[in-house]
Amino acid sequence: MNQGRRKPLGQSLVEQGHLSPEALARALEEQRRTGASLREVLLKLDLAPESALLDYYEDHAGVPRMDLTTYILEPEIVRLVPERVARQFHVVALFRIGNTITVAMADPLDVVARDEVKQSTGLEVDVVVSPEGQIREAIDRYHPAAGLDRLVRAGSHAPAEAPRLEEDGPVIRFVNAIAQQALREGASDVHFEPEESSFRVRFRVDGVLREASLQSRELYASVVSRIKVMATLDIAERRLPQDGRLRMSVSGRDLDVRVSTFPTIHGENVVLRLLDRSSALIGMPELGLLPEPLEVLARMTERPNGMVLVTGPTGSGKTTTLYACLHRIQGVERNIVTLEDPVEIHLPSVRQTQVDPDVGLTFARGLRALLRQDPDVIMVGEIRDAETAEIAVRSALTGHLLLATLHTNDAAGAIPRLLDMDVEPFLLSSALAGVVAQRLVRRVCDRCKAPADVPRSLLDQLGAPADSRFQRGKGCGACGHGGYRGRVGVYEVLEVTDAIRERIHARASGEEIARVARAEGMSTLRDDAIRKAALGVTTLDEALRVTGGDGARGGSAPAGSRR
């Protein structure tokens, strides 16, 4: 590292114009007073940018710089450096070759830190330099909570099936740290998965699972018991599945969490569905609807009465669409009430109710009672049975605008689904204003997107415009090297016209109704997905994956789709 010829850090920063002589004098005085390193003092007092320090280590000390957002870390390598050493000296292990371990350090000239790494791992040490924030994030990912080693040692002297919860401070911190990390990464679900000698934590981000943490198996019983206590589940019952709910506050954000446990050969698998109650409410323009279907949806929700349905598989964003519709039409002149399971986002000036079957408050019973509350607009979280369907249709016929969700593969399929629930065709044709079907596709990562070559023959086959701007994600640290970051909806919006009403009266099939709707100008889910791919919003592969199957009708539910 050219130790003999290297300029001191302070002198170099002054010569480069990153630090004034007066500021350097102030920093050196603070260094003498506190015993901290000059680097720490400069950053703490905000006297020099971190980028200038990184330049110094690379240019004058000869230490290679590593951007950790573009590097895939391996959990088993990261954990070669104990958490105590990693956190104290801001160091993370990158790879090992033979008897040498290469680590990223925030201060690569800290010889004490290098000696600690060498002593704790028993390996020779090579060093690169990385921003402290990136190192801290990597440590948090692979060492999610302090004190776990102590818990393992304590747990090895006690039965694993009877954890002493009152002493499980590290377990509580671990669960909280996992929740914080999940929120930070935008996860919709957290999976705790036991294996023979370890347990794995995975997050579902943008509909796809990714590994978040790998921990010692000895911890698992305590972690599961902690989650069960929080969700008021039976901690002694390990042979049967259980479902529960809990609320928690993480980093100032309120979470509603659905908890599901399921027995496996290695122990109970636990899945948490995270519902952020403090999520920002989005408007209809932000849903991702293209101008034509957005205009149709706006027209349907502006009606004084009628029923508007949003369909799709679990986790396709149906409730978000309903909230956006309510947000658009809410006002002091309208009484808007909802029945939800659960209430996901709190809406101002809207009376929201959460159903509770345990006390008899079902969708059907709640809807019947809401009609006596003088509502103008009613939102029903889901039409699940014939009784709810009948009351919903009659509500739409008696002067109310009713919004609800339904589980069908496409918009046209909602009509035979309601007829199968014994709703009379003449009532449905009069009540139904329209149906929105939707899916979620992953967005191309803005950080690493690049033009994608698509064969002309495929463009012709799909009917994509000649000026299409197809994109692909090359993969970077911002998107977890997957090429995607975030999701956007794809839609088909079916407005009930006179021709559609005739088909409803005739009990036509979903295929026949879809043909009529397409002839009248409705774009299918696949049409919308391909248009978004052509605009560079998503990739063509993603558009075809999510709307695969029957291309003419928009396809079936996407595998692994989540909120």
Coordinates of C-alpha atoms in Angstrom, one line a residue:
M1 CA 0.0 0.0 0.0
N2 CA 3.0 2.3 -0.5
Q3 CA 3.1 3.1 3.2
G4 CA 6.4 5.0 3.1
R5 CA 5.4 7.4 0.4
R6 CA 1.8 7.9 1.3
K7 CA 0.7 11.5 2.1
P8 CA -1.2 11.9 5.4
L9 CA -5.0 11.9 5.0
G10 CA -5.5 15.4 6.2
Q11 CA -2.8 16.9 4.0
S12 CA -4.1 15.2 0.9
L13 CA -7.7 16.4 1.6
V14 CA -6.4 20.0 2.0
E15 CA -4.4 19.8 -1.3
Q16 CA -7.4 18.4 -3.1
G17 CA -9.6 21.2 -1.9
H18 CA -11.9 19.0 0.1
L19 CA -10.8 20.4 3.5
S20 CA -9.7 23.9 4.6
P21 CA -6.6 24.2 6.9
E22 CA -8.8 25.6 9.6
A23 CA -11.1 22.6 9.4
L24 CA -8.2 20.2 9.5
A25 CA -6.9 21.9 12.7
R26 CA -10.3 21.6 14.2
A27 CA -10.5 17.9 13.3
L28 CA -7.0 17.2 14.7
E29 CA -7.9 18.8 18.0
E30 CA -11.1 16.7 18.2
Q31 CA -9.1 13.6 17.4
R32 CA -6.6 14.3 20.2
R33 CA -9.5 15.0 22.6
T34 CA -11.6 11.9 21.8
G35 CA -9.0 9.4 20.6
A36 CA -11.1 8.6 17.5
S37 CA -9.6 8.2 14.1
L38 CA -9.3 11.2 11.8
R39 CA -11.6 9.6 9.4
E40 CA -14.3 9.2 12.1
V41 CA -13.9 12.8 13.2
L42 CA -14.1 14.2 9.6
L43 CA -17.3 12.3 8.9
K44 CA -18.9 13.0 12.3
L45 CA -18.3 16.7 12.1
D46 CA -19.3 16.7 8.4
L47 CA -16.0 18.4 7.4
A48 CA -15.3 16.2 4.3
P49 CA -17.4 14.1 2.0
E50 CA -17.0 10.3 2.3
S51 CA -16.4 10.1 -1.4
A52 CA -13.2 12.2 -0.9
L53 CA -12.0 9.7 1.7
L54 CA -12.7 6.8 -0.6
D55 CA -10.7 8.5 -3.3
Y56 CA -7.8 9.0 -0.9
Y57 CA -7.7 5.3 0.1
E58 CA -7.9 4.2 -3.6
D59 CA -5.5 6.8 -5.2
H60 CA -3.0 7.4 -2.4
A61 CA -3.1 4.2 -0.3
G62 CA -3.6 1.8 -3.3
V63 CA -6.6 0.1 -1.8
P64 CA -9.2 -1.1 -4.4
R65 CA -12.7 0.3 -4.0
M66 CA -15.7 -2.0 -4.0
D67 CA -19.3 -1.0 -4.6
L68 CA -21.2 -3.5 -2.5
T69 CA -24.5 -2.7 -4.2
T70 CA -23.2 -4.6 -7.3
Y71 CA -21.7 -7.5 -5.4
I72 CA -23.5 -10.7 -4.4
L73 CA -22.5 -11.6 -0.8
E74 CA -22.5 -15.2 0.3
P75 CA -23.9 -15.7 3.9
E76 CA -21.4 -18.4 4.9
I77 CA -18.5 -16.1 3.9
V78 CA -19.9 -13.0 5.6
R79 CA -20.3 -15.0 8.8
L80 CA -16.6 -16.0 8.9
V81 CA -16.1 -12.6 10.6
P82 CA -17.9 -12.6 13.9
E83 CA -20.7 -10.1 14.3
R84 CA -18.9 -8.3 17.2
V85 CA -15.8 -7.7 15.0
A86 CA -17.9 -6.8 11.9
R87 CA -19.9 -4.1 13.8
Q88 CA -17.1 -2.7 15.9
F89 CA -14.7 -2.2 13.0
H90 CA -17.1 -1.8 10.1
V91 CA -15.9 -4.8 8.1
V92 CA -17.7 -7.4 5.9
A93 CA -16.2 -10.5 4.4
L94 CA -16.4 -10.8 0.6
F95 CA -14.7 -14.0 -0.4
R96 CA -12.1 -16.5 0.6
I97 CA -9.3 -18.0 -1.5
G98 CA -7.3 -20.7 0.2
N99 CA -5.9 -19.3 3.5
T100 CA -6.8 -15.6 2.6
I101 CA -10.0 -13.8 3.2
T102 CA -10.8 -10.5 1.4
V103 CA -12.9 -8.1 3.4
A104 CA -14.4 -4.7 2.7
M105 CA -13.6 -2.0 5.3
A106 CA -14.7 1.5 5.9
D107 CA -11.2 2.4 7.1
P108 CA -8.7 0.0 5.3
L109 CA -5.8 1.6 7.2
D110 CA -7.0 0.5 10.6
V111 CA -4.3 -2.0 11.5
V112 CA -6.1 -3.0 14.7
A113 CA -9.2 -4.0 12.7
R114 CA -7.1 -6.1 10.3
D115 CA -5.5 -7.8 13.3
E116 CA -8.9 -8.5 14.8
V117 CA -10.1 -10.1 11.6
K118 CA -7.0 -12.2 11.3
Q119 CA -7.2 -13.4 14.9
S120 CA -10.9 -14.2 14.8
T121 CA -10.8 -16.0 11.5
G122 CA -7.4 -17.6 11.6
L123 CA -6.8 -16.4 8.0
E124 CA -4.6 -13.9 6.2
V125 CA -6.4 -10.7 5.3
D126 CA -6.7 -8.7 2.1
V127 CA -8.6 -5.4 2.1
V128 CA -10.8 -3.3 -0.2
V129 CA -12.6 -0.1 0.8
S130 CA -16.4 0.4 0.7
P131 CA -18.8 3.1 1.9
E132 CA -19.6 2.6 5.6
G133 CA -23.4 2.7 4.9
Q134 CA -23.1 -0.2 2.4
I135 CA -21.0 -2.2 4.9
R136 CA -23.5 -1.5 7.7
E137 CA -26.4 -2.7 5.5
A138 CA -24.6 -5.9 4.6
I139 CA -23.9 -6.6 8.3
D140 CA -27.6 -6.0 9.2
R141 CA -28.7 -8.4 6.4
Y142 CA -26.5 -11.3 7.5
H143 CA -26.3 -10.6 11.2
P144 CA -29.9 -9.3 11.8
A145 CA -29.7 -9.0 15.5
A146 CA -27.1 -8.7 18.2
G147 CA -26.8 -11.3 21.0
L148 CA -27.8 -14.4 18.9
D149 CA -24.6 -16.3 19.7
R150 CA -25.4 -15.8 23.4
L151 CA -28.9 -17.1 23.0
V152 CA -27.6 -20.2 21.2
R153 CA -25.2 -20.9 24.0
A154 CA -27.9 -20.4 26.6
G155 CA -30.4 -22.4 24.6
S156 CA -28.0 -25.4 24.3
H157 CA -28.5 -26.0 28.1
A158 CA -32.3 -25.9 27.9
P159 CA -34.9 -28.0 26.0
A160 CA -35.5 -26.4 22.6
E161 CA -39.2 -27.1 22.8
A162 CA -39.7 -25.1 25.9
P163 CA -38.0 -21.7 25.4
R164 CA -38.1 -19.3 28.3
L165 CA -39.8 -16.4 26.6
E166 CA -39.2 -13.9 29.4
E167 CA -35.5 -14.1 28.9
D168 CA -35.6 -14.0 25.1
G169 CA -34.5 -10.4 24.6
P170 CA -32.2 -11.4 21.7
V171 CA -35.1 -13.2 20.0
I172 CA -37.3 -10.2 20.3
R173 CA -34.6 -8.0 18.8
F174 CA -34.1 -10.6 16.0
V175 CA -37.8 -10.7 15.1
N176 CA -37.9 -6.8 15.1
A177 CA -34.8 -6.6 13.0
I178 CA -36.2 -9.0 10.4
A179 CA -39.4 -6.9 10.3
Q180 CA -37.3 -3.7 9.8
Q181 CA -35.3 -5.3 7.1
A182 CA -38.4 -6.6 5.4
L183 CA -39.9 -3.1 5.4
R184 CA -36.7 -1.6 4.1
E185 CA -36.7 -4.0 1.1
G186 CA -40.4 -3.6 0.4
A187 CA -41.3 -7.2 1.2
S188 CA -44.9 -8.3 1.2
D189 CA -44.3 -11.6 3.0
V190 CA -41.6 -13.1 5.3
H191 CA -41.0 -16.8 5.4
F192 CA -39.3 -18.5 8.4
E193 CA -38.3 -21.9 7.1
P194 CA -36.7 -24.7 9.2
E195 CA -34.1 -27.0 7.8
E196 CA -32.2 -29.9 9.4
S197 CA -29.3 -27.9 10.8
S198 CA -30.4 -24.2 10.2
F199 CA -33.3 -22.0 9.4
R200 CA -33.7 -19.7 6.5
V201 CA -35.5 -16.3 6.3
R202 CA -36.8 -15.3 2.9
F203 CA -38.6 -12.2 1.7
R204 CA -41.1 -12.0 -1.1
V205 CA -40.2 -8.8 -2.9
D206 CA -42.0 -7.8 -6.1
G207 CA -43.7 -11.2 -6.1
V208 CA -40.4 -13.2 -6.0
L209 CA -38.8 -14.8 -3.0
R210 CA -35.2 -14.0 -2.1
E211 CA -33.0 -15.1 0.8
A212 CA -32.6 -12.6 3.6
S213 CA -30.9 -14.5 6.4
L214 CA -29.6 -17.9 7.4
Q215 CA -29.4 -18.7 11.1
S216 CA -28.5 -21.5 13.5
R217 CA -31.2 -24.1 14.0
E218 CA -31.0 -23.8 17.8
L219 CA -32.7 -20.5 17.6
Y220 CA -35.7 -21.6 15.7
A221 CA -38.0 -22.9 18.5
S222 CA -37.6 -19.6 20.3
V223 CA -38.3 -17.5 17.2
V224 CA -41.4 -19.5 16.4
S225 CA -42.7 -19.2 20.0
R226 CA -42.0 -15.5 20.1
I227 CA -44.1 -15.0 16.9
K228 CA -46.9 -17.2 18.3
V229 CA -47.1 -15.3 21.5
M230 CA -47.3 -12.0 19.5
A231 CA -50.1 -13.5 17.4
T232 CA -51.9 -15.1 20.5
L233 CA -51.5 -18.6 19.0
D234 CA -51.1 -21.8 21.0
I235 CA -47.3 -22.2 21.5
A236 CA -47.7 -25.8 22.7
E237 CA -49.5 -26.9 19.5
R238 CA -47.0 -27.9 16.8
R239 CA -48.8 -30.6 15.0
L240 CA -51.6 -28.6 13.4
P241 CA -51.6 -25.4 11.2
Q242 CA -52.6 -22.2 13.0
D243 CA -53.6 -18.7 11.8
G244 CA -53.5 -15.4 13.7
R245 CA -52.8 -11.7 13.5
L246 CA -50.7 -9.2 15.3
R247 CA -49.9 -5.5 15.2
M248 CA -46.5 -4.1 15.5
S249 CA -44.8 -0.7 15.1
V250 CA -41.5 -0.8 13.1
S251 CA -39.4 2.3 12.4
G252 CA -42.4 4.5 13.1
R253 CA -44.7 2.5 10.8
D254 CA -47.7 0.6 11.9
L255 CA -48.0 -3.0 10.6
D256 CA -50.9 -5.4 10.5
V257 CA -49.4 -8.8 10.2
R258 CA -51.2 -12.0 9.2
V259 CA -49.5 -15.1 10.7
S260 CA -49.7 -18.6 9.4
T261 CA -47.9 -21.7 10.8
F262 CA -47.7 -25.1 9.1
P263 CA -46.0 -28.3 10.4
T264 CA -43.1 -29.7 8.3
I265 CA -40.7 -32.6 8.9
H266 CA -38.1 -30.1 10.4
G267 CA -40.5 -28.0 12.4
E268 CA -43.2 -25.4 11.9
N269 CA -42.9 -23.2 8.8
V270 CA -44.1 -19.6 9.6
V271 CA -45.2 -17.1 7.0
L272 CA -46.0 -13.4 7.8
R273 CA -48.0 -11.3 5.5
L274 CA -47.1 -7.6 6.1
L275 CA -49.8 -5.0 5.6
D276 CA -48.4 -1.5 6.1
R277 CA -51.2 0.6 7.7
S278 CA -49.2 3.8 7.1
S279 CA -48.7 3.1 3.4
A280 CA -49.3 6.2 1.2
L281 CA -52.7 6.2 -0.6
I282 CA -52.3 6.4 -4.3
G283 CA -54.7 7.9 -6.8
M284 CA -56.2 6.3 -9.9
P285 CA -53.6 7.9 -12.3
E286 CA -50.8 6.2 -10.3
L287 CA -52.3 2.7 -10.7
G288 CA -50.6 2.3 -14.1
L289 CA -53.8 2.4 -16.2
L290 CA -53.3 3.6 -19.7
P291 CA -55.5 6.5 -20.8
E292 CA -58.3 4.6 -22.5
P293 CA -59.0 2.1 -19.6
L294 CA -58.4 4.8 -17.0
E295 CA -61.2 6.9 -18.7
V296 CA -63.6 3.9 -18.6
L297 CA -62.9 3.2 -15.0
A298 CA -63.4 6.8 -14.0
R299 CA -66.7 6.8 -15.8
M300 CA -67.9 3.7 -14.0
T301 CA -67.0 5.1 -10.6
E302 CA -68.7 8.4 -11.2
R303 CA -72.1 6.7 -11.5
P304 CA -74.5 7.4 -8.6
N305 CA -75.4 3.7 -8.4
G306 CA -74.3 0.3 -9.8
M307 CA -71.7 -2.3 -9.0
V308 CA -68.1 -2.1 -10.0
L309 CA -66.0 -5.3 -9.4
V310 CA -62.2 -5.7 -9.3
T311 CA -61.0 -9.3 -10.0
G312 CA -57.8 -11.2 -9.9
P313 CA -55.8 -13.7 -7.9
T314 CA -54.7 -13.1 -4.3
G315 CA -52.1 -10.4 -4.1
S316 CA -52.8 -8.8 -7.5
G317 CA -53.4 -5.4 -6.0
K318 CA -57.2 -5.4 -6.1
T319 CA -57.7 -3.6 -2.8
T320 CA -55.2 -0.9 -3.8
T321 CA -57.4 -0.3 -6.9
L322 CA -60.5 0.0 -4.8
Y323 CA -58.8 2.4 -2.4
A324 CA -57.7 4.6 -5.4
C325 CA -61.3 4.6 -6.6
L326 CA -62.6 5.7 -3.2
H327 CA -59.9 8.3 -2.9
R328 CA -61.1 9.8 -6.2
I329 CA -64.8 10.0 -5.3
Q330 CA -64.6 10.8 -1.6
G331 CA -66.0 14.1 -0.3
V332 CA -68.1 15.6 2.4
E333 CA -71.2 15.3 0.3
R334 CA -70.9 11.5 0.2
N335 CA -71.2 8.9 3.0
I336 CA -68.7 6.2 2.1
V337 CA -68.5 3.0 4.2
T338 CA -66.4 -0.1 3.9
L339 CA -66.3 -3.7 5.0
E340 CA -62.8 -5.1 4.9
D341 CA -60.7 -8.1 5.9
P342 CA -58.5 -6.5 7.2
V343 CA -58.5 -2.7 7.0
E344 CA -55.2 -2.1 5.1
I345 CA -55.1 1.7 4.7
H346 CA -56.9 4.3 6.7
L347 CA -59.0 6.6 4.6
P348 CA -59.9 10.1 5.8
S349 CA -63.7 10.8 6.0
V350 CA -64.5 7.1 5.3
R351 CA -66.2 4.8 7.8
Q352 CA -64.1 1.6 7.7
T353 CA -65.1 -1.7 9.4
Q354 CA -63.2 -4.9 9.7
V355 CA -65.2 -8.1 9.5
D356 CA -64.8 -10.6 12.3
P357 CA -66.4 -14.0 11.7
D358 CA -65.5 -15.1 15.2
V359 CA -68.2 -12.8 16.6
G360 CA -70.6 -13.2 13.7
L361 CA -69.7 -10.1 11.7
T362 CA -69.4 -11.6 8.2
F363 CA -69.5 -9.7 4.9
A364 CA -73.1 -10.6 4.4
R365 CA -74.3 -9.6 7.9
G366 CA -72.2 -6.4 7.8
L367 CA -73.4 -5.4 4.4
R368 CA -77.1 -5.9 5.4
A369 CA -76.5 -3.7 8.5
L370 CA -74.6 -1.0 6.5
L371 CA -77.7 -0.4 4.3
R372 CA -79.3 1.1 7.4
Q373 CA -76.4 3.6 7.8
D374 CA -77.6 5.8 4.9
P375 CA -74.6 5.1 2.7
D376 CA -73.9 6.6 -0.8
V377 CA -70.9 4.4 -1.6
I378 CA -70.2 0.9 -0.1
M379 CA -66.9 -1.0 -0.5
V380 CA -67.0 -4.7 0.2
G381 CA -63.6 -6.3 0.6
E382 CA -64.6 -9.6 -1.1
I383 CA -67.7 -11.3 -2.4
R384 CA -67.2 -14.8 -1.2
D385 CA -70.7 -16.4 -1.1
A386 CA -74.2 -16.3 -2.6
E387 CA -75.7 -14.4 0.3
T388 CA -73.1 -11.5 0.0
A389 CA -73.5 -11.5 -3.8
E390 CA -77.3 -11.2 -3.6
I391 CA -77.2 -8.3 -1.0
A392 CA -74.5 -6.6 -3.0
V393 CA -76.5 -6.7 -6.3
R394 CA -79.7 -5.5 -4.6
S395 CA -77.7 -2.7 -2.9
A396 CA -76.5 -1.5 -6.3
L397 CA -80.0 -1.6 -7.6
T398 CA -81.4 0.6 -4.7
G399 CA -79.4 3.8 -5.3
H400 CA -75.9 2.8 -4.0
L401 CA -72.6 2.6 -5.7
L402 CA -71.0 -0.6 -4.6
L403 CA -67.3 -1.5 -5.1
A404 CA -66.1 -5.1 -4.4
T405 CA -63.5 -7.7 -5.3
L406 CA -64.0 -11.1 -6.7
H407 CA -61.6 -14.0 -7.5
T408 CA -61.7 -14.7 -11.3
N409 CA -59.1 -15.0 -14.0
D410 CA -60.4 -12.3 -16.2
A411 CA -63.0 -9.5 -16.3
A412 CA -65.6 -11.5 -18.3
G413 CA -65.3 -14.5 -15.9
A414 CA -66.9 -12.4 -13.1
I415 CA -70.3 -12.6 -14.8
P416 CA -70.7 -16.4 -14.9
R417 CA -69.1 -16.5 -11.4
L418 CA -71.9 -14.4 -10.0
L419 CA -74.6 -16.3 -12.0
D420 CA -73.2 -19.5 -10.4
M421 CA -73.8 -17.8 -7.0
D422 CA -77.6 -17.8 -8.0
V423 CA -77.7 -14.1 -8.8
E424 CA -80.6 -13.7 -11.3
P425 CA -79.5 -12.6 -14.8
F426 CA -82.0 -9.7 -15.0
L427 CA -80.8 -8.3 -11.6
L428 CA -77.1 -8.6 -12.6
S429 CA -77.5 -7.0 -16.0
S430 CA -79.2 -4.0 -14.4
A431 CA -76.8 -3.7 -11.4
L432 CA -73.4 -4.4 -12.9
A433 CA -71.6 -1.3 -14.3
G434 CA -68.3 -2.9 -15.1
V435 CA -65.4 -5.2 -14.1
V436 CA -61.7 -4.6 -13.8
A437 CA -59.3 -7.5 -14.0
Q438 CA -55.7 -7.0 -13.0
R439 CA -52.3 -8.5 -12.4
L440 CA -49.0 -7.1 -11.2
V441 CA -45.9 -7.2 -13.4
R442 CA -42.4 -6.3 -12.2
R443 CA -40.9 -3.0 -13.4
V444 CA -37.6 -2.9 -15.1
C445 CA -34.9 -1.5 -12.7
D446 CA -34.3 2.1 -13.6
R447 CA -30.7 1.8 -12.4
C448 CA -29.6 -0.9 -14.8
K449 CA -32.1 -0.9 -17.7
A450 CA -30.8 -1.3 -21.2
P451 CA -32.4 -1.8 -24.6
A452 CA -33.5 -5.3 -25.4
D453 CA -33.4 -6.9 -28.8
V454 CA -36.7 -8.6 -29.7
P455 CA -36.9 -10.5 -33.0
R456 CA -39.2 -8.8 -35.6
S457 CA -41.0 -12.1 -36.1
L458 CA -42.0 -12.1 -32.4
L459 CA -43.1 -8.5 -32.5
D460 CA -45.3 -9.3 -35.5
Q461 CA -46.7 -12.3 -33.7
L462 CA -47.6 -10.2 -30.6
G463 CA -48.9 -7.3 -32.6
A464 CA -46.4 -4.9 -30.9
P465 CA -45.8 -1.5 -32.6
A466 CA -42.8 -1.0 -34.8
D467 CA -41.5 1.8 -32.6
S468 CA -41.5 -0.3 -29.4
R469 CA -38.8 0.5 -26.8
F470 CA -38.4 -2.9 -25.1
Q471 CA -36.0 -2.9 -22.1
R472 CA -34.2 -5.4 -19.9
G473 CA -32.6 -5.1 -16.5
K474 CA -28.9 -6.1 -16.5
G475 CA -29.0 -6.6 -12.7
C476 CA -27.4 -4.4 -10.0
G477 CA -27.3 -4.0 -6.3
A478 CA -30.4 -1.7 -6.3
C479 CA -32.6 -4.5 -7.7
G480 CA -30.9 -7.5 -5.9
H481 CA -29.3 -8.4 -9.3
G482 CA -32.7 -9.5 -10.6
G483 CA -33.2 -6.7 -13.1
Y484 CA -36.5 -5.6 -11.7
R485 CA -37.5 -3.2 -9.0
G486 CA -41.1 -2.4 -8.0
R487 CA -44.3 -3.5 -9.7
V488 CA -47.1 -2.0 -11.8
G489 CA -50.5 -3.1 -12.7
V490 CA -51.8 -4.5 -16.0
Y491 CA -55.5 -4.3 -16.5
E492 CA -58.5 -5.1 -18.6
V493 CA -61.6 -3.0 -18.0
L494 CA -65.0 -4.3 -19.2
E495 CA -67.8 -1.8 -19.2
V496 CA -71.3 -3.3 -19.3
T497 CA -72.9 -2.2 -22.5
D498 CA -76.3 -3.1 -24.1
A499 CA -74.6 -5.9 -26.0
I500 CA -73.1 -7.3 -22.8
R501 CA -76.4 -7.0 -21.0
E502 CA -78.0 -9.2 -23.7
R503 CA -75.3 -11.8 -23.2
I504 CA -75.9 -11.7 -19.4
H505 CA -79.7 -12.3 -19.9
A506 CA -78.8 -15.2 -22.2
R507 CA -76.4 -16.7 -19.5
A508 CA -73.6 -16.6 -22.1
S509 CA -70.2 -18.1 -21.2
G510 CA -67.3 -16.0 -20.2
E511 CA -65.6 -16.7 -23.5
E512 CA -68.6 -15.3 -25.4
I513 CA -68.8 -12.2 -23.2
A514 CA -65.1 -11.6 -23.6
R515 CA -65.4 -11.8 -27.4
V516 CA -68.2 -9.2 -27.4
A517 CA -66.1 -6.9 -25.1
R518 CA -63.0 -7.2 -27.3
A519 CA -65.1 -6.4 -30.4
E520 CA -66.3 -3.2 -28.6
G521 CA -62.7 -2.2 -27.9
M522 CA -61.7 -3.8 -24.6
S523 CA -57.9 -4.5 -24.3
T524 CA -57.1 -7.7 -22.6
L525 CA -54.6 -8.3 -19.8
R526 CA -52.1 -9.5 -22.3
D527 CA -52.6 -6.5 -24.6
D528 CA -52.0 -4.1 -21.7
A529 CA -48.9 -6.0 -20.6
I530 CA -47.4 -6.0 -24.0
R531 CA -48.1 -2.3 -24.4
K532 CA -46.3 -1.7 -21.1
A533 CA -43.4 -3.8 -22.3
A534 CA -43.3 -1.9 -25.5
L535 CA -43.1 1.4 -23.5
G536 CA -40.1 0.0 -21.5
V537 CA -42.1 -0.2 -18.2
T538 CA -41.6 -4.0 -17.9
T539 CA -39.9 -6.6 -19.9
L540 CA -41.5 -8.7 -22.6
D541 CA -40.6 -11.9 -20.7
E542 CA -42.4 -10.6 -17.6
A543 CA -45.4 -9.5 -19.6
L544 CA -45.7 -13.0 -21.2
R545 CA -45.0 -14.8 -17.9
V546 CA -47.8 -13.0 -16.0
T547 CA -50.4 -13.1 -18.7
G548 CA -49.4 -16.5 -20.1
G549 CA -51.8 -19.3 -20.9
D550 CA -54.8 -18.3 -22.9
G551 CA -53.4 -15.3 -24.7
A552 CA -56.7 -14.3 -26.1
R553 CA -58.3 -13.9 -22.8
G554 CA -55.4 -12.5 -20.8
G555 CA -54.2 -15.7 -19.1
S556 CA -54.5 -17.3 -15.8
A557 CA -53.2 -16.3 -12.4
P558 CA -49.5 -15.7 -12.3
A559 CA -47.5 -18.2 -10.3
G560 CA -46.2 -16.7 -7.1
S561 CA -48.1 -13.4 -7.4
R562 CA -48.3 -11.4 -4.2
R563 CA -49.4 -8.0 -3.1

